[in-house]
């Protein structure tokens, strides 16, 4: 006889295993999506970073060329420096700064000394060699950009061997026109801007990115749990069918009680022994199936089994 008060199989271990599998698969899917997301974000930022660097370089070069050629290749300025006219030179530099928003400072050197300056002050230990009267080059000192050129008359036929002009370019002002993202200027990483200065954008994830990660985790977890639940149900149905078939076909008499006086399921051999079908016994009182004396003895033995809740021999 089978005591139904005891659980035959505990599903706690199976449930925990399925739960861990669902969580693990959801975590792997989320990690995979996060890696793809980071890779896509890096590609996007790198492309934008390169576009910003190229645009900033073009603006810096055009600003330097336009300013140097337009303001310092004139007879009036050349003659003012040659005649040591500081008032005119300083006034000219102030007007030049007022019309050029991307220049932070300017200094005119003559005979290796500062002849005139305007705007932000700066010092440069070593300056490139200036050749010819046209725009020469842009060079960097740390994170700052400078442009250097000789100054000449209108025709470019006269120039001072020891005279040149240096402009300090407003690189941060140029970058602020191109992006509102956070960035850093360095010489080690990022997209090369000009003359050893690179720009690197700050990589940031929006709240929508984190929400997408959470959604992927929840969706994968729910899908995996649903599949496991459906698979588990199919397994239980198949197992119950197999067990039922086994119980029905073996010749041994098998039965169980729901309580001391009520039959539970019985196999076909047990039912045939009493000349009945299994469904005619399931749920019936023992006094309906057995003789009165047999039923009394059966109830008494059942009471001992249900009380002790252990295997009992009679």
Coordinates of C-alpha atoms in Angstrom, one line a residue:
X1 CA 0.0 0.0 0.0
X2 CA 1.2 3.5 -0.8
X3 CA 0.9 6.3 1.7
X4 CA -0.1 9.5 -0.1
X5 CA 0.7 11.7 2.8
X6 CA 4.3 11.5 1.9
X7 CA 5.5 13.4 -1.2
X8 CA 6.9 10.9 -3.8
X9 CA 9.1 13.5 -5.6
X10 CA 10.3 17.0 -4.5
X11 CA 10.3 19.6 -7.3
X12 CA 12.3 22.1 -5.3
X13 CA 15.6 21.0 -6.8
X14 CA 14.3 20.9 -10.3
X15 CA 12.7 24.4 -9.9
X16 CA 16.0 25.8 -8.6
X17 CA 17.9 24.2 -11.5
X18 CA 15.5 25.6 -14.1
X19 CA 15.6 29.1 -12.4
X20 CA 19.4 29.1 -12.5
X21 CA 19.4 28.1 -16.1
X22 CA 17.0 30.8 -17.1
X23 CA 19.0 33.5 -15.2
X24 CA 22.3 32.3 -16.7
X25 CA 20.9 32.3 -20.2
X26 CA 19.4 35.8 -19.7
X27 CA 22.7 37.0 -18.3
X28 CA 24.7 35.6 -21.3
X29 CA 22.2 37.2 -23.7
X30 CA 22.4 40.5 -21.9
X31 CA 26.3 40.4 -21.9
X32 CA 26.3 39.6 -25.6
X33 CA 24.0 42.5 -26.4
X34 CA 26.0 44.8 -24.1
X35 CA 29.2 43.9 -26.0
X36 CA 27.5 44.5 -29.3
X37 CA 26.1 47.8 -28.0
X38 CA 29.5 48.9 -26.7
X39 CA 31.1 48.0 -30.0
X40 CA 28.5 49.9 -32.0
X41 CA 28.8 52.9 -29.6
X42 CA 32.6 52.9 -30.0
X43 CA 32.3 52.8 -33.8
X44 CA 29.8 55.7 -33.8
X45 CA 31.9 57.8 -31.4
X46 CA 35.1 57.1 -33.4
X47 CA 33.4 58.2 -36.6
X48 CA 32.0 61.4 -35.0
X49 CA 35.3 62.0 -33.3
X50 CA 37.1 61.8 -36.6
X51 CA 34.6 64.2 -38.3
X52 CA 35.1 66.7 -35.5
X53 CA 38.9 66.5 -35.7
X54 CA 38.8 67.0 -39.4
X55 CA 36.4 69.9 -39.2
X56 CA 38.4 71.6 -36.4
X57 CA 41.6 71.2 -38.4
X58 CA 40.0 72.9 -41.4
X59 CA 38.7 75.8 -39.3
X60 CA 42.1 76.2 -37.6
X61 CA 44.0 76.2 -40.9
X62 CA 41.6 78.5 -42.6
X63 CA 41.6 80.9 -39.7
X64 CA 45.4 81.0 -39.5
X65 CA 45.8 81.5 -43.3
X66 CA 43.1 84.1 -43.6
X67 CA 44.4 86.1 -40.6
X68 CA 48.1 85.9 -41.4
X69 CA 47.8 86.7 -45.1
X70 CA 45.0 89.2 -44.7
X71 CA 46.5 91.3 -41.9
X72 CA 50.3 90.9 -41.9
X73 CA 51.1 91.2 -45.6
X74 CA 50.4 94.9 -45.9
X75 CA 52.6 97.9 -46.5
X76 CA 51.1 99.8 -43.5
X77 CA 51.8 97.1 -40.9
X78 CA 55.3 96.3 -42.4
X79 CA 56.3 100.0 -42.3
X80 CA 54.9 100.5 -38.8
X81 CA 57.2 97.7 -37.5
X82 CA 60.2 98.9 -39.5
X83 CA 59.6 102.5 -38.2
X84 CA 59.2 101.2 -34.6
X85 CA 55.6 102.6 -34.4
X86 CA 54.2 100.7 -31.4
X87 CA 51.0 102.7 -31.1
X88 CA 49.9 101.9 -34.6
X89 CA 51.0 98.3 -34.3
X90 CA 49.1 97.7 -31.0
X91 CA 46.0 99.3 -32.3
X92 CA 46.2 97.2 -35.5
X93 CA 46.5 94.0 -33.4
X94 CA 43.5 94.9 -31.3
X95 CA 41.3 95.5 -34.4
X96 CA 42.6 92.2 -35.8
X97 CA 41.6 90.3 -32.6
X98 CA 38.1 91.9 -32.6
X99 CA 37.4 90.6 -36.1
X100 CA 38.8 87.0 -35.5
X101 CA 36.8 85.0 -32.9
X102 CA 39.1 82.0 -33.2
X103 CA 42.3 83.8 -32.2
X104 CA 43.1 84.2 -28.5
X105 CA 46.3 86.1 -28.7
X106 CA 48.9 87.5 -31.1
X107 CA 52.5 88.6 -30.7
X108 CA 54.8 90.3 -33.2
X109 CA 58.5 89.5 -32.8
X110 CA 61.3 91.7 -34.2
X111 CA 65.0 91.0 -33.6
X112 CA 64.0 88.1 -31.3
X113 CA 62.0 90.3 -28.9
X114 CA 58.3 90.9 -28.6
X115 CA 57.7 94.1 -30.5
X116 CA 53.9 94.2 -29.9
X117 CA 51.2 91.9 -28.6
X118 CA 47.4 91.7 -27.9
X119 CA 45.0 89.4 -26.3
X120 CA 46.1 86.4 -24.2
X121 CA 49.8 86.4 -23.3
X122 CA 51.9 83.4 -24.1
X123 CA 55.5 82.3 -24.0
X124 CA 57.1 79.8 -26.5
X125 CA 60.5 78.5 -25.7
X126 CA 61.4 77.2 -29.2
X127 CA 59.7 78.6 -32.3
X128 CA 59.8 77.0 -35.8
X129 CA 62.0 78.5 -38.5
X130 CA 60.1 81.0 -40.6
X131 CA 60.8 81.0 -44.3
X132 CA 59.3 83.2 -46.9
X133 CA 56.5 85.7 -46.6
X134 CA 53.5 83.5 -46.8
X135 CA 51.7 81.5 -44.1
X136 CA 54.2 79.0 -42.8
X137 CA 52.7 76.4 -40.4
X138 CA 50.7 75.5 -37.4
X139 CA 52.5 74.0 -34.4
X140 CA 51.5 72.8 -31.0
X141 CA 52.8 73.4 -27.5
X142 CA 51.1 71.0 -25.2
X143 CA 47.3 71.3 -25.9
X144 CA 47.6 74.7 -27.5
X145 CA 47.8 75.5 -31.2
X146 CA 49.9 78.3 -32.7
X147 CA 50.4 79.6 -36.2
X148 CA 53.5 81.4 -37.4
X149 CA 54.4 83.5 -40.4
X150 CA 56.7 86.3 -41.5
X151 CA 55.2 89.7 -42.2
X152 CA 55.8 91.4 -45.6
X153 CA 54.6 94.3 -47.7
X154 CA 51.7 94.0 -50.1
X155 CA 53.7 92.6 -52.9
X156 CA 55.6 90.1 -50.6
X157 CA 58.8 91.5 -52.0
X158 CA 60.1 93.0 -48.8
X159 CA 60.2 91.1 -45.4
X160 CA 62.2 91.4 -42.3
X161 CA 64.7 88.6 -41.7
X162 CA 64.3 88.8 -38.0
X163 CA 60.5 89.6 -37.9
X164 CA 57.6 87.2 -37.6
X165 CA 54.1 86.9 -36.1
X166 CA 52.7 84.2 -33.9
X167 CA 48.9 83.6 -33.4
X168 CA 47.5 81.6 -30.5
X169 CA 44.4 79.8 -31.9
X170 CA 41.3 79.3 -29.8
X171 CA 41.0 75.5 -30.2
X172 CA 38.4 75.0 -27.5
X173 CA 36.3 77.7 -29.1
X174 CA 36.5 75.9 -32.4
X175 CA 35.5 72.6 -30.8
X176 CA 32.6 74.2 -29.0
X177 CA 31.1 75.1 -32.4
X178 CA 31.4 71.4 -33.5
X179 CA 30.2 69.4 -30.5
X180 CA 28.4 69.6 -27.2
X181 CA 29.8 66.3 -26.1
X182 CA 32.5 66.1 -23.4
X183 CA 36.0 65.8 -24.8
X184 CA 39.7 65.8 -23.9
X185 CA 42.7 67.1 -25.8
X186 CA 45.9 64.9 -25.7
X187 CA 48.6 63.5 -27.8
X188 CA 48.1 59.8 -26.9
X189 CA 44.6 58.7 -27.9
X190 CA 41.7 59.9 -30.0
X191 CA 41.6 61.3 -33.5
X192 CA 44.5 63.4 -34.7
X193 CA 43.5 67.0 -35.1
X194 CA 46.7 68.8 -36.0
X195 CA 50.4 69.0 -35.1
X196 CA 50.4 66.3 -32.4
X197 CA 47.1 67.3 -30.8
X198 CA 44.3 64.7 -30.7
X199 CA 40.7 65.0 -29.6
X200 CA 38.9 62.2 -27.7
X201 CA 35.2 62.3 -27.0
X202 CA 33.8 61.0 -23.8
X203 CA 32.0 57.7 -24.3
X204 CA 28.6 57.9 -22.6
X205 CA 25.6 55.6 -22.5
X206 CA 22.1 57.2 -22.5
X207 CA 19.4 55.9 -20.0
X208 CA 17.8 54.3 -23.1
X209 CA 20.8 52.0 -23.5
X210 CA 20.6 50.8 -19.9
X211 CA 16.8 50.3 -20.3
X212 CA 17.5 48.2 -23.4
X213 CA 19.9 46.0 -21.5
X214 CA 17.3 45.5 -18.8
X215 CA 14.6 44.7 -21.4
X216 CA 16.9 42.1 -23.1
X217 CA 17.5 40.4 -19.7
X218 CA 13.8 40.3 -18.8
X219 CA 12.7 39.2 -22.2
X220 CA 15.3 36.4 -22.4
X221 CA 14.5 35.3 -18.8
X222 CA 10.8 35.2 -19.5
X223 CA 11.2 33.3 -22.8
X224 CA 13.6 30.8 -21.3
X225 CA 11.4 30.2 -18.2
X226 CA 8.3 29.8 -20.5
X227 CA 10.1 27.2 -22.7
X228 CA 11.3 25.3 -19.6
X229 CA 7.8 25.3 -18.1
X230 CA 6.3 24.0 -21.3
X231 CA 9.0 21.4 -21.6
X232 CA 8.5 20.4 -18.0
X233 CA 4.8 20.0 -18.4
X234 CA 5.3 17.7 -21.5
X235 CA 7.8 15.7 -19.5
X236 CA 5.4 15.2 -16.6
X237 CA 2.6 14.3 -18.9
X238 CA 4.7 11.7 -20.7
X239 CA 6.1 10.3 -17.4
X240 CA 2.5 10.1 -15.9
X241 CA 1.4 8.2 -19.0
X242 CA 4.3 5.8 -18.7
X243 CA 3.7 5.3 -15.1
X244 CA 0.0 4.7 -15.6
X245 CA 0.8 2.2 -18.4
X246 CA 3.2 0.4 -16.1
X247 CA 0.8 0.2 -13.2
X248 CA -2.0 -1.0 -15.4
X249 CA 0.0 -3.8 -17.1
X250 CA 1.9 -5.4 -14.2
X251 CA 0.2 -8.4 -12.6
X252 CA 0.9 -7.2 -9.0
X253 CA -2.0 -5.8 -7.1
X254 CA -1.3 -2.1 -6.4
X255 CA -3.6 0.3 -4.6
X256 CA -3.4 3.3 -2.3
X257 CA -5.7 5.1 0.2
X258 CA -6.5 8.8 0.4
X259 CA -7.4 8.4 4.0
X260 CA -8.1 5.5 6.4
X261 CA -11.4 4.6 4.8
X262 CA -11.2 5.9 1.2
X263 CA -9.5 4.1 -1.8
X264 CA -7.3 6.1 -4.1
X265 CA -6.1 4.9 -7.5
X266 CA -5.7 1.2 -8.1
X267 CA -4.4 -0.8 -10.9
X268 CA -6.3 -3.1 -13.2
X269 CA -5.1 -6.3 -11.5
X270 CA -6.4 -5.0 -8.1
X271 CA -9.8 -4.1 -9.7
X272 CA -10.1 -7.5 -11.4
X273 CA -9.4 -9.2 -8.1
X274 CA -12.7 -7.7 -6.8
X275 CA -14.4 -8.1 -10.1
X276 CA -14.6 -4.4 -10.9
X277 CA -13.0 -1.8 -13.1
X278 CA -10.3 0.6 -11.6
X279 CA -12.6 3.7 -11.9
X280 CA -15.3 1.8 -9.9
X281 CA -13.0 1.6 -6.9
X282 CA -11.1 5.0 -7.0
X283 CA -12.7 7.3 -4.4
X284 CA -14.9 4.6 -2.9
X285 CA -15.2 3.8 0.8
X286 CA -13.7 0.5 1.9
X287 CA -17.1 -0.6 3.2
X288 CA -18.5 -0.3 -0.3
X289 CA -15.9 -2.6 -1.8
X290 CA -14.9 -5.1 1.0
X291 CA -16.9 -7.1 3.4
X292 CA -17.7 -5.5 6.7
X293 CA -15.1 -7.6 8.6
X294 CA -12.4 -7.0 5.9
X295 CA -13.3 -3.3 5.9
X296 CA -13.0 -3.0 9.7
X297 CA -9.6 -4.7 9.7
X298 CA -8.4 -2.6 6.8
X299 CA -9.4 0.6 8.5
X300 CA -7.6 -0.4 11.7
X301 CA -4.4 -1.1 9.9
X302 CA -4.7 2.1 7.9
X303 CA -5.0 4.1 11.0
X304 CA -1.6 2.8 12.2
X305 CA 0.0 3.6 8.8
X306 CA -1.4 7.1 8.7
X307 CA -0.5 7.7 12.3
X308 CA 3.1 6.5 12.1
X309 CA 3.8 7.8 8.6
X310 CA 6.3 5.0 8.0
X311 CA 6.5 1.7 6.4
X312 CA 4.5 -0.9 8.4
X313 CA 4.2 -4.6 8.0
X314 CA 1.1 -6.7 9.0

